[in-house]
Coordinates of C-alpha atoms in Angstrom, one line a residue:
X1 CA 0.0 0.0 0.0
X2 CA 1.7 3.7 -0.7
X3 CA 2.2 6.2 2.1
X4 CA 0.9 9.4 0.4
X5 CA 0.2 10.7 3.5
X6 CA -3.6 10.6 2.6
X7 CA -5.6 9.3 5.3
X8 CA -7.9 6.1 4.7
X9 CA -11.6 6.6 4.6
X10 CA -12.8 4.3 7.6
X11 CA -13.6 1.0 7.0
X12 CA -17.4 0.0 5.4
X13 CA -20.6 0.3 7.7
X14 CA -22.5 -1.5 5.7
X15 CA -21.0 -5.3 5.1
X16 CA -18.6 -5.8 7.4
X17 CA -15.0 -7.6 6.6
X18 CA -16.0 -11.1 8.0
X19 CA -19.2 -10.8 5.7
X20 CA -17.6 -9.7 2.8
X21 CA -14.7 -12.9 3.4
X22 CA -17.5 -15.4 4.2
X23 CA -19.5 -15.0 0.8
X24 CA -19.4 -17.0 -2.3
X25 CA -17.2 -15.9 -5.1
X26 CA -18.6 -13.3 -7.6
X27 CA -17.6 -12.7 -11.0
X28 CA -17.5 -9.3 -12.5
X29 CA -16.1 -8.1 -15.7
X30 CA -14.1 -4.3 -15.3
X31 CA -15.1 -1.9 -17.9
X32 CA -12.0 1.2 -17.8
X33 CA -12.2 4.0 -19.3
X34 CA -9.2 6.3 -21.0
X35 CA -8.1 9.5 -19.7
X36 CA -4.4 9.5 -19.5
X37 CA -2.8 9.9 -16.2
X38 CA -6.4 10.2 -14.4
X39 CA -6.2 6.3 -15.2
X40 CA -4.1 6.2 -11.9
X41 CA -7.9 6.8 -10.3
X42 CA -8.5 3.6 -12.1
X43 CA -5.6 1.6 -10.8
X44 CA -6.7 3.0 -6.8
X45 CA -10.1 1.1 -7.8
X46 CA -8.8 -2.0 -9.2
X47 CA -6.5 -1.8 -6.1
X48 CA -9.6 -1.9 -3.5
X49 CA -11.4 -4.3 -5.8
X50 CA -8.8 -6.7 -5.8
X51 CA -8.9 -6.7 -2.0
X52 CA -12.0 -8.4 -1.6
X53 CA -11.6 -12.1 -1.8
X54 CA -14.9 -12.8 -2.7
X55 CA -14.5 -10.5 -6.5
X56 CA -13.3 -12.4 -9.0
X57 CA -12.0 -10.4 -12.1
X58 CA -13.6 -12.8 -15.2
X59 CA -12.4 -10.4 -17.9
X60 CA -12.0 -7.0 -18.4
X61 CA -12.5 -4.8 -21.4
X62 CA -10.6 -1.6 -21.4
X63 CA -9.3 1.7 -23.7
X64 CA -6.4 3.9 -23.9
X65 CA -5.3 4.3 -19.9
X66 CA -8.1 1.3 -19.8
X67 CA -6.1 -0.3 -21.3
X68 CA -3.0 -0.1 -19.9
X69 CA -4.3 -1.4 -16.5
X70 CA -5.8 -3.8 -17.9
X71 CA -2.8 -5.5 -19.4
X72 CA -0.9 -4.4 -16.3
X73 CA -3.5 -6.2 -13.9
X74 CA -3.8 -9.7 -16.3
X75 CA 0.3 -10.1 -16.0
X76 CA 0.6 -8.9 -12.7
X77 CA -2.2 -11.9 -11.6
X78 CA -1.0 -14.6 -13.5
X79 CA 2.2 -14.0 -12.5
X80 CA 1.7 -13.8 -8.5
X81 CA -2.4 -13.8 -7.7
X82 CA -3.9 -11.0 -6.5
X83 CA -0.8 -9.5 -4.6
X84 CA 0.9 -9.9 -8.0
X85 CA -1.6 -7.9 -9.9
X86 CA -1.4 -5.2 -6.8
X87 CA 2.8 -4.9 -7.4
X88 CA 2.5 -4.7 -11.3
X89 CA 0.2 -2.0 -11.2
X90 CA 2.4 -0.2 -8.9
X91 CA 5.4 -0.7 -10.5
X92 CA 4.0 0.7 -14.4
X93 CA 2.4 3.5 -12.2
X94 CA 5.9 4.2 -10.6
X95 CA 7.5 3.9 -14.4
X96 CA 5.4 5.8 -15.8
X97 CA 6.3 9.0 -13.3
X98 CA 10.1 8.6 -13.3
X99 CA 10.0 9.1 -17.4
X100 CA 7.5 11.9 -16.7
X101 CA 10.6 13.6 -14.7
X102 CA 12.8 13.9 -18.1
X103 CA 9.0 15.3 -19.9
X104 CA 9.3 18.9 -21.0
X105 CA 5.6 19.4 -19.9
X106 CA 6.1 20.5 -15.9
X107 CA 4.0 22.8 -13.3
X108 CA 5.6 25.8 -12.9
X109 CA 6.7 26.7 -9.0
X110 CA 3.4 29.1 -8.7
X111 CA 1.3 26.1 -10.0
X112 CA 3.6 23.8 -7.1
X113 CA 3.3 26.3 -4.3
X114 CA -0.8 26.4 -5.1
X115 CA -1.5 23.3 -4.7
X116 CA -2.7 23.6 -8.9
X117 CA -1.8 20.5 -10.7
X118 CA -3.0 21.1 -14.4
X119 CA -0.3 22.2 -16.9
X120 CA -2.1 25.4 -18.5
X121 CA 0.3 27.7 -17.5
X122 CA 3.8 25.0 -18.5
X123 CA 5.4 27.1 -21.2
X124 CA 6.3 23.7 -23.2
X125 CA 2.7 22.4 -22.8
X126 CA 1.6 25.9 -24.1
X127 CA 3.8 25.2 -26.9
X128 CA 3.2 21.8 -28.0
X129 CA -0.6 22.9 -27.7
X130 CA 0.2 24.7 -30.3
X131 CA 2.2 23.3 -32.6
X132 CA -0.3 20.2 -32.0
X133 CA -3.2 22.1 -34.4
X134 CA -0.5 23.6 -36.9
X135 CA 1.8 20.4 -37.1
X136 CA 1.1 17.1 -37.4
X137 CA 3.3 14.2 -35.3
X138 CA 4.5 13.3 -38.7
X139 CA 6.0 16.3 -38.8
X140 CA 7.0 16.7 -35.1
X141 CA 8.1 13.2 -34.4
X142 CA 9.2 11.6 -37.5
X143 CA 10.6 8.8 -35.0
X144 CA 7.1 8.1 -33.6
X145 CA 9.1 8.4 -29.9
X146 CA 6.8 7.1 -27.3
X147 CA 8.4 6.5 -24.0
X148 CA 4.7 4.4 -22.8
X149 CA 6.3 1.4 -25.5
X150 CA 9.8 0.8 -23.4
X151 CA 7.4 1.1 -20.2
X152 CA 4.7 -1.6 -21.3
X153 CA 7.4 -3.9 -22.7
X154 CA 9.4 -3.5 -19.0
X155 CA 6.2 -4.4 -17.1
X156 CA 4.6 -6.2 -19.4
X157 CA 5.6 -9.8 -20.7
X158 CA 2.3 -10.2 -23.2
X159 CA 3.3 -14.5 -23.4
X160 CA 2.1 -14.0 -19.9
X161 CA -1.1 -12.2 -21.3
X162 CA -1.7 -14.6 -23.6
X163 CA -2.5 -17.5 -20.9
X164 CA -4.2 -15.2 -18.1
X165 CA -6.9 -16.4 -16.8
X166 CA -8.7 -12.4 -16.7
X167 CA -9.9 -12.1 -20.5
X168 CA -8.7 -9.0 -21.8
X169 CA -10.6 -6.9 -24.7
X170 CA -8.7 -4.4 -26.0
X171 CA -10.3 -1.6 -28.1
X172 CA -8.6 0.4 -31.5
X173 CA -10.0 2.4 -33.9
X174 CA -8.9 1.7 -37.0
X175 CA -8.3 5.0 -39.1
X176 CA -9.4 3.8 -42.8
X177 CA -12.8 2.3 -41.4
X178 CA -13.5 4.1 -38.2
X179 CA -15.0 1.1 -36.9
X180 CA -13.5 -0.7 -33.4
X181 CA -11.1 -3.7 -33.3
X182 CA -10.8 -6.0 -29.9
X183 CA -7.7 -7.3 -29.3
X184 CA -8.0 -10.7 -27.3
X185 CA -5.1 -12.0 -25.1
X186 CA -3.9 -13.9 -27.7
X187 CA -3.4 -11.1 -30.0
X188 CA -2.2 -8.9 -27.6
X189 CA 1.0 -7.1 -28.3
X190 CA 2.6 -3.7 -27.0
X191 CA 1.5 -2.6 -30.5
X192 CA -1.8 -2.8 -29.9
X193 CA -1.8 -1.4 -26.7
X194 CA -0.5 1.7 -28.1
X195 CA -3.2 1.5 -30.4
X196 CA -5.9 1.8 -27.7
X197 CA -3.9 4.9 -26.9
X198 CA -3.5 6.7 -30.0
X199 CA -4.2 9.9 -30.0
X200 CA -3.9 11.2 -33.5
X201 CA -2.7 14.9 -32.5
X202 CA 0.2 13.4 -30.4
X203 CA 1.4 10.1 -31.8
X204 CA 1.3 8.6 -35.4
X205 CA -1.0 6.0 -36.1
X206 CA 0.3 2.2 -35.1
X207 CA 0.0 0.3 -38.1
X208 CA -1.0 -3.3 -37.4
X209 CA -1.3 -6.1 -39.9
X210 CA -1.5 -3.3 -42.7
X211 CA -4.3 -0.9 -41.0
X212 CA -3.5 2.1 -38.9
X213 CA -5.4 2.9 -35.7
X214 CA -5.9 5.4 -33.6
X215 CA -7.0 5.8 -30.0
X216 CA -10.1 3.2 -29.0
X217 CA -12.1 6.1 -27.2
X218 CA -13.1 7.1 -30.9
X219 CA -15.3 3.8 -30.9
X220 CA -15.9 2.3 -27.5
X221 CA -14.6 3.8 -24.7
X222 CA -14.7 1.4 -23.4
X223 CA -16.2 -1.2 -25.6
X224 CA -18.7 -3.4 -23.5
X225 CA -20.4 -6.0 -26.4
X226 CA -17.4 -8.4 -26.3
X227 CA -17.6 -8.6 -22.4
X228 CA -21.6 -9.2 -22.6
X229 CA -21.0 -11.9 -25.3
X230 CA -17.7 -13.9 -23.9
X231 CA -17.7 -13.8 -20.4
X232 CA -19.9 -16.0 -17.8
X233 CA -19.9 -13.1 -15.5
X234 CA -23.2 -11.1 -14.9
X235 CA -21.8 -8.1 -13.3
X236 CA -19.7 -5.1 -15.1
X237 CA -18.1 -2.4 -12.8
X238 CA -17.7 0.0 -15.1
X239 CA -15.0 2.6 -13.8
X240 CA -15.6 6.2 -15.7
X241 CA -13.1 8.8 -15.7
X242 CA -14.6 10.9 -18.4
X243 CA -16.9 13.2 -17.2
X244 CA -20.6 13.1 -18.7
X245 CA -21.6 16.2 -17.1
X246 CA -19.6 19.6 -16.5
X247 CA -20.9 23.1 -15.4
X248 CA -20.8 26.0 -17.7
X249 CA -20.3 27.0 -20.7
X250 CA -16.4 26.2 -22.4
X251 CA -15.4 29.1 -23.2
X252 CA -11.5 29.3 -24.0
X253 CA -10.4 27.3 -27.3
X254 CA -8.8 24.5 -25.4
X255 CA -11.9 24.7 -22.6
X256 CA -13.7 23.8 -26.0
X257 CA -11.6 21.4 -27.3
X258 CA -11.5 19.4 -24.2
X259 CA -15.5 19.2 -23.7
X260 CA -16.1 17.8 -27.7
X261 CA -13.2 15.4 -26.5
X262 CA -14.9 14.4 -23.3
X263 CA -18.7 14.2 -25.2
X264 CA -16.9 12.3 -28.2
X265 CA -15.1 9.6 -26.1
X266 CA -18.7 9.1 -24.2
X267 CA -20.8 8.5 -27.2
X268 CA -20.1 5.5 -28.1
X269 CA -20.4 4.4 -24.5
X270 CA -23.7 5.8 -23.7
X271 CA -24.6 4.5 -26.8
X272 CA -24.3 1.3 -26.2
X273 CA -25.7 1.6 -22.7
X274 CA -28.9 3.4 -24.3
X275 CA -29.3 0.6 -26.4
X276 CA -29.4 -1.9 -23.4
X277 CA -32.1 0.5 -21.8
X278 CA -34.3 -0.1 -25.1
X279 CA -33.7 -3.6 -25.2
X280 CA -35.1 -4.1 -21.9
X281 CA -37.9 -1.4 -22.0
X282 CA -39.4 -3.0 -25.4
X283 CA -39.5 -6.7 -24.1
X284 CA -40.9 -5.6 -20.8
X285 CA -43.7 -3.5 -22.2
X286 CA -44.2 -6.6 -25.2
X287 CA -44.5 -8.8 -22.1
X288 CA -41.4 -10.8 -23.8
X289 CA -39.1 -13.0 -21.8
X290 CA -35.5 -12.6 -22.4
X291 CA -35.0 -16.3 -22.2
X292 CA -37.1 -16.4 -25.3
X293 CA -34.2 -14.8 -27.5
X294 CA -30.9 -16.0 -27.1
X295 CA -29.1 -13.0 -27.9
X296 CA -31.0 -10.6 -25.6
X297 CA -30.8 -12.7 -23.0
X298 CA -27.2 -11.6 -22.9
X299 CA -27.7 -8.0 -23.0
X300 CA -30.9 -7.6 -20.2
X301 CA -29.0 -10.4 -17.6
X302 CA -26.5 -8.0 -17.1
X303 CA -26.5 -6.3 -13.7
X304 CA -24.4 -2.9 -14.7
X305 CA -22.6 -1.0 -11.9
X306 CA -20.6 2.2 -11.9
X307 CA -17.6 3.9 -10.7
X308 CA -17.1 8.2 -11.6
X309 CA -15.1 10.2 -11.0
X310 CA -15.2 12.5 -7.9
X311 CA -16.2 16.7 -8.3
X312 CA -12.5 17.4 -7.2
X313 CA -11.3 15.4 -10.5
X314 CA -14.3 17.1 -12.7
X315 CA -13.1 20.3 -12.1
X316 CA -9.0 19.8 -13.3
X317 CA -8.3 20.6 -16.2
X318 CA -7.6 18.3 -19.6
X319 CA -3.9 19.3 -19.7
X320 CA -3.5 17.2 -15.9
X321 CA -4.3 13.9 -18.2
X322 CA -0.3 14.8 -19.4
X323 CA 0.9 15.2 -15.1
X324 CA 2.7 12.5 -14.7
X325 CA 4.5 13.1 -11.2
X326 CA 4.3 11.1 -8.4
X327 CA 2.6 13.3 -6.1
X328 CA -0.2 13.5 -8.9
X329 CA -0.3 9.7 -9.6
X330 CA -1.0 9.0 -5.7
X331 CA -3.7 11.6 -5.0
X332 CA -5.9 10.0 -7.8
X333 CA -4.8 6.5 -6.8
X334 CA -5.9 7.2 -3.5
X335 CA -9.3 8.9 -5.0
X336 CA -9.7 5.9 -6.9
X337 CA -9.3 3.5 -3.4
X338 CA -11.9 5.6 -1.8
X339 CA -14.6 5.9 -4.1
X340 CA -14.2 2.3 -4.4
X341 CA -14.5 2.0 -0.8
X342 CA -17.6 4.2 -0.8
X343 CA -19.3 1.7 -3.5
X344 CA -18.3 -1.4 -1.7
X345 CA -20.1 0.0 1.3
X346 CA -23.3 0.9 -0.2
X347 CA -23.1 -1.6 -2.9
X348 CA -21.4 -4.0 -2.0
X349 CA -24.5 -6.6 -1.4
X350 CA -26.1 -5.8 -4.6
X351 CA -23.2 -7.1 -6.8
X352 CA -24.0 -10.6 -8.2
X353 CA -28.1 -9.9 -7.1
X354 CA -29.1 -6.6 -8.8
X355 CA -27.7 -3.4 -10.8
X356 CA -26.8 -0.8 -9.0
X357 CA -26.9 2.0 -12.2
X358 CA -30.4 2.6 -13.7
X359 CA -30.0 2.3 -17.5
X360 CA -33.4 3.5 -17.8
X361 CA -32.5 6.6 -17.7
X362 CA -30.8 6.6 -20.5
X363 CA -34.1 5.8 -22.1
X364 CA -34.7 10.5 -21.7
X365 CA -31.0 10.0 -23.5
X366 CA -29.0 11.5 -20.1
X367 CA -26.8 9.8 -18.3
X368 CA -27.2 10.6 -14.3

């Protein structure tokens, strides 16, 4: 566990320890979310999740940042267990803030002494933002330099992946199509990793078996059909760290920017969700049983649960997603430990009986 000098949130009123030990193994599939280094919140959730011995992790489907903890997790576990899974996600976490400290894109000591940790006011965040809309990374970095490829292969050994028993989906967009490609474990590769976390303004398209692709969040973000088709789990936690509601009106260019980012890379989610909603709505109100068609079956037994973000992580700004220091990394893991401590206790009984997010009200197309 890290010392961040972050207090715990007390322990769960609602299901005690021995109660949560004594029960009968549930599986649940892990739907994550992109978001850069806000996927640290993620990694404090899986953290907590991992800590109850009566979760088991069937498969996870996961984008961009998603993605990377979800490769991180299904090494770390078949490697040692649980406890492995808890060390490897440490460890990329760890990586991925020392090569932060050679990054260009720092707080300045104003932005240190106030306690502000986006990177609005880093003159070479300024600058790359933009170069990014004159320039493309073709132009920029004809070497395709990304130091998350010497990270993953460090912490990752995808032969590993390959005979997990926590069924990965991995989502790209490939660019010529615009439609969504899983990657299974046994087609996972750094590569296509990198894919899930293309973003076109920043990194050239990975090319893979003769098709480019950008970042997944274009086309499922994450992607839930492959986890509601191939896994015998019931349950999906889906952890969000996209934001499907903010205050105000954008009003600055990258304000702007940022919002059609966040809206785009929830579409396709709440899409999918909405769709669900309808599924279940129409054979309810036709007086239909589920069991009577094999393929909705699937789709209206799942029990869907969520994660969000907190207010304090709604309000920071995109360019945070690009703060990769330590200090950062540990606030949001320790975010992510206790919201998942504050679902366990009010949730926690309802996983593997009922869902715990109302699709239905996706049915007036928002998303509360």
């Amino acid at each position: 566990m890290l010392n961040t000098g972050v207090p715990m949130p007390p322990e769960p009123h609602s299901m005690s320890r021995s109660a949560r030990s004594d029960r009968e193994p549930v599986p649940i599939d892990l739907a994550l979310q992109g978001g850069g280094a806000h996927g640290a919140f993620t990694w404090g959730v899986i953290e907590r999740i991992l800590e109850e011995p009566w979760i088991s992790v069937s498969s996870i489907t996961g984008t961009s940042a998603g993605a990377m903890n979800a490769v991180v997790l299904a090494h770390g576990y078949a490697v040692g267990g649980r406890e492995g899974a808890k060390v490897a996600l440490e460890t990329f976490w760890q990586e991925v803030s020392k090569a932060a400290r050679f990054s260009p894109f720092q707080r300045t000591a104003f932005d240190v002494i106030t306690g502000n940790w986006s990177l609005d006011n880093s003159p070479a965040y300024l600058f790359f933002d933009l170069i990014s809309r004159l320039f493309s990374p073709y132009e920029v970095n004809p070497g395709n330099i990304n130091p998350l490829r010497d990270i993953l292969e460090e912490c990752v050994d995808f032969d590993v992946v390959k005979r997990s028993p926590i069924k990965l989906f991995i989502n790209a967009t490939n660019v010529r199509t615009g439609l969504p490609r899983v990657f299974r474990n046994a087609d996972l590769t750094a590569n296509a990793v990198l894919a899930s976390a293309c973003l076109p303004m920043m990194h050239q398209a990975i090319e893979i078996d003769g098709d480019p692709y950008w970042d997944g969040g274009f086309s499922g973000n994450p992607l839930l059909t492959p986890a509601v088709r191939e896994s015998p789990a019931r349950d999906i936690l889906l952890v969000q760290v996209n934001p499907v509601e903010r205050p105000g009106v954008p009003r600055t260019a990258r304000e702007i920017l940022n919002r059609m980012n966040e809206i785009s890379f929830n579409s396709s989610l709440k899409k999918e969700l909405r769709a669900m909603a309808v599924l279940k709505k129409m054979l309810s109100d036709n007086g239909v049983e589920p069991a009577q068609i094999p393929w909705a079956k699937e789709w209206t037994s799942m029990r869907l649960h969520r994660i969000a973000t907190p207010p304090t992580m709604v309000e920071m700004s995109a360019s945070s997603k690009m703060n990769g220091e330590w200090g950062f990394l540990s606030m949001l893991h320790q975010e992510g430990r206790a919201a998942a401590d504050e679902f366990l206790a009010r949730h926690g009984v309802d996983i593997g009986t009922r869902e715990t997010f109302e699709i239905e009200s996706l049915l007036d197309t928002l998303l509360q």
